[in-house]
PDB file of C-alpha atoms in Angstrom:
ATOM      1  CA  UNK A 361      -0.203  -0.039   0.020  1.00 47.00           C
ATOM      2  CA  UNK A 362       1.500   3.299  -1.165  1.00 50.00           C
ATOM      3  CA  UNK A 363       1.892   6.489   0.960  1.00 51.00           C
ATOM      4  CA  UNK A 364      -0.357   9.224   0.338  1.00 50.00           C
ATOM      5  CA  UNK A 365       1.089  12.369  -0.646  1.00 50.00           C
ATOM      6  CA  UNK A 366       1.651  14.953   1.976  1.00 50.00           C
ATOM      7  CA  UNK A 367      -0.236  18.089   1.658  1.00 48.00           C
ATOM      8  CA  UNK A 368       2.120  21.187   1.907  1.00 51.00           C
ATOM      9  CA  UNK A 369       1.835  23.348   5.062  1.00 47.00           C
ATOM     10  CA  UNK A 370       0.734  26.347   2.860  1.00 47.00           C
ATOM     11  CA  UNK A 371      -2.017  24.341   1.326  1.00 48.00           C
ATOM     12  CA  UNK A 372      -3.229  22.935   4.622  1.00 48.00           C
ATOM     13  CA  UNK A 373      -2.875  26.519   6.185  1.00 50.00           C
ATOM     14  CA  UNK A 374      -5.254  27.793   3.263  1.00 50.00           C
ATOM     15  CA  UNK A 375      -7.939  25.216   3.965  1.00 52.00           C
ATOM     16  CA  UNK A 376      -8.255  26.141   7.362  1.00 60.00           C
ATOM     17  CA  UNK A 377      -8.772  29.914   6.767  1.00 75.00           C
ATOM     18  CA  UNK A 378     -10.859  31.418   9.517  1.00 85.00           C
ATOM     19  CA  UNK A 379     -13.221  34.457   9.291  1.00 89.00           C
ATOM     20  CA  UNK A 380     -10.968  37.795   9.613  1.00 91.00           C
ATOM     21  CA  UNK A 381     -12.220  40.839  10.908  1.00 92.00           C
ATOM     22  CA  UNK A 382     -11.293  43.580   8.408  1.00 93.00           C
ATOM     23  CA  UNK A 383     -12.719  46.683  10.207  1.00 94.00           C
ATOM     24  CA  UNK A 384     -15.520  48.319  11.946  1.00 94.00           C
ATOM     25  CA  UNK A 385     -17.846  51.179  11.685  1.00 95.00           C
ATOM     26  CA  UNK A 386     -19.377  53.348  14.306  1.00 96.00           C
ATOM     27  CA  UNK A 387     -23.233  53.080  14.262  1.00 95.00           C
ATOM     28  CA  UNK A 388     -24.133  54.972  17.229  1.00 97.00           C
ATOM     29  CA  UNK A 389     -21.964  57.084  20.067  1.00 97.00           C
ATOM     30  CA  UNK A 390     -22.177  58.896  23.102  1.00 98.00           C
ATOM     31  CA  UNK A 391     -19.583  59.267  26.033  1.00 96.00           C
ATOM     32  CA  UNK A 392     -21.039  56.362  27.770  1.00 97.00           C
ATOM     33  CA  UNK A 393     -21.666  53.638  25.100  1.00 97.00           C
ATOM     34  CA  UNK A 394     -21.372  52.908  21.301  1.00 97.00           C
ATOM     35  CA  UNK A 395     -22.656  50.275  18.923  1.00 95.00           C
ATOM     36  CA  UNK A 396     -20.107  48.909  16.546  1.00 95.00           C
ATOM     37  CA  UNK A 397     -20.579  47.101  13.620  1.00 94.00           C
ATOM     38  CA  UNK A 398     -17.723  44.448  13.600  1.00 93.00           C
ATOM     39  CA  UNK A 399     -17.118  43.406   9.672  1.00 94.00           C
ATOM     40  CA  UNK A 400     -15.654  40.057   9.318  1.00 93.00           C
ATOM     41  CA  UNK A 401     -14.466  38.231   5.834  1.00 93.00           C
ATOM     42  CA  UNK A 402     -15.302  34.575   5.495  1.00 92.00           C
ATOM     43  CA  UNK A 403     -13.210  32.003   3.959  1.00 92.00           C
ATOM     44  CA  UNK A 404     -15.649  31.943   0.811  1.00 92.00           C
ATOM     45  CA  UNK A 405     -14.988  35.908   0.542  1.00 91.00           C
ATOM     46  CA  UNK A 406     -18.363  36.522   1.828  1.00 93.00           C
ATOM     47  CA  UNK A 407     -19.031  39.668   4.041  1.00 94.00           C
ATOM     48  CA  UNK A 408     -20.989  40.187   7.243  1.00 93.00           C
ATOM     49  CA  UNK A 409     -21.202  42.461   9.982  1.00 92.00           C
ATOM     50  CA  UNK A 410     -22.152  41.777  13.641  1.00 90.00           C
ATOM     51  CA  UNK A 411     -23.696  44.779  15.760  1.00 90.00           C
ATOM     52  CA  UNK A 412     -21.747  45.003  19.149  1.00 90.00           C
ATOM     53  CA  UNK A 413     -22.503  47.319  21.822  1.00 92.00           C
ATOM     54  CA  UNK A 414     -19.446  48.510  23.989  1.00 95.00           C
ATOM     55  CA  UNK A 415     -19.601  50.957  27.222  1.00 96.00           C
ATOM     56  CA  UNK A 416     -16.936  53.206  28.352  1.00 97.00           C
ATOM     57  CA  UNK A 417     -15.821  51.637  31.749  1.00 95.00           C
ATOM     58  CA  UNK A 418     -12.657  53.053  33.516  1.00 94.00           C
ATOM     59  CA  UNK A 419     -10.330  54.233  30.847  1.00 94.00           C
ATOM     60  CA  UNK A 420     -11.512  51.868  28.149  1.00 95.00           C
ATOM     61  CA  UNK A 421     -14.108  50.417  26.362  1.00 95.00           C
ATOM     62  CA  UNK A 422     -15.543  47.210  27.184  1.00 94.00           C
ATOM     63  CA  UNK A 423     -18.033  44.566  25.386  1.00 90.00           C
ATOM     64  CA  UNK A 424     -21.412  45.210  26.772  1.00 88.00           C
ATOM     65  CA  UNK A 425     -22.799  41.483  27.091  1.00 79.00           C
ATOM     66  CA  UNK A 426     -26.184  40.647  25.252  1.00 69.00           C
ATOM     67  CA  UNK A 427     -29.230  40.125  26.738  1.00 68.00           C
ATOM     68  CA  UNK A 428     -30.054  37.318  24.375  1.00 65.00           C
ATOM     69  CA  UNK A 429     -28.143  34.079  23.227  1.00 61.00           C
ATOM     70  CA  UNK A 430     -27.187  35.892  19.867  1.00 62.00           C
ATOM     71  CA  UNK A 431     -26.130  39.021  18.566  1.00 62.00           C
ATOM     72  CA  UNK A 432     -27.635  39.816  14.896  1.00 68.00           C
ATOM     73  CA  UNK A 433     -25.331  39.516  12.022  1.00 73.00           C
ATOM     74  CA  UNK A 434     -26.304  41.379   8.620  1.00 77.00           C
ATOM     75  CA  UNK A 435     -24.816  39.948   5.366  1.00 81.00           C
ATOM     76  CA  UNK A 436     -23.153  42.459   3.485  1.00 87.00           C
ATOM     77  CA  UNK A 437     -22.511  42.786  -0.522  1.00 90.00           C
ATOM     78  CA  UNK A 438     -19.471  45.058  -0.171  1.00 89.00           C
ATOM     79  CA  UNK A 439     -17.665  46.970   2.620  1.00 88.00           C
ATOM     80  CA  UNK A 440     -19.088  49.727   4.333  1.00 88.00           C
ATOM     81  CA  UNK A 441     -17.909  53.011   2.709  1.00 90.00           C
ATOM     82  CA  UNK A 442     -17.357  54.498   6.393  1.00 89.00           C
ATOM     83  CA  UNK A 443     -15.150  51.148   7.397  1.00 88.00           C
ATOM     84  CA  UNK A 444     -12.328  51.733   9.760  1.00 85.00           C
ATOM     85  CA  UNK A 445      -9.939  49.431   7.749  1.00 83.00           C
ATOM     86  CA  UNK A 446      -7.916  46.777   9.779  1.00 82.00           C
ATOM     87  CA  UNK A 447      -6.480  44.709   6.996  1.00 73.00           C
ATOM     88  CA  UNK A 448      -3.335  46.787   6.275  1.00 69.00           C
ATOM     89  CA  UNK A 449      -2.384  46.692  10.121  1.00 65.00           C
ATOM     90  CA  UNK A 450      -1.511  42.737   9.775  1.00 61.00           C
ATOM     91  CA  UNK A 451       1.887  41.636   9.134  1.00 57.00           C
TER      92      UNK A 451
END
């Protein structure tokens, strides 16, 4: 019985791609709280955003835990015009 050819590390890495956060938009803002839409790109190149509430606490923004089990996810056809782009910050 012959050995199966091994899959190269690069090929395995590509097949295991995970969703990436590509940026965010600020939907609502006050000094004490904000609603942030976090934009993600999935392995099939589809886009989605998740509305994430944050609260100012101490000296930083903290995630506000949802009351329900899920946060709404919105399917996106394109990146929002006002996105804060995080893709260029990756090395």
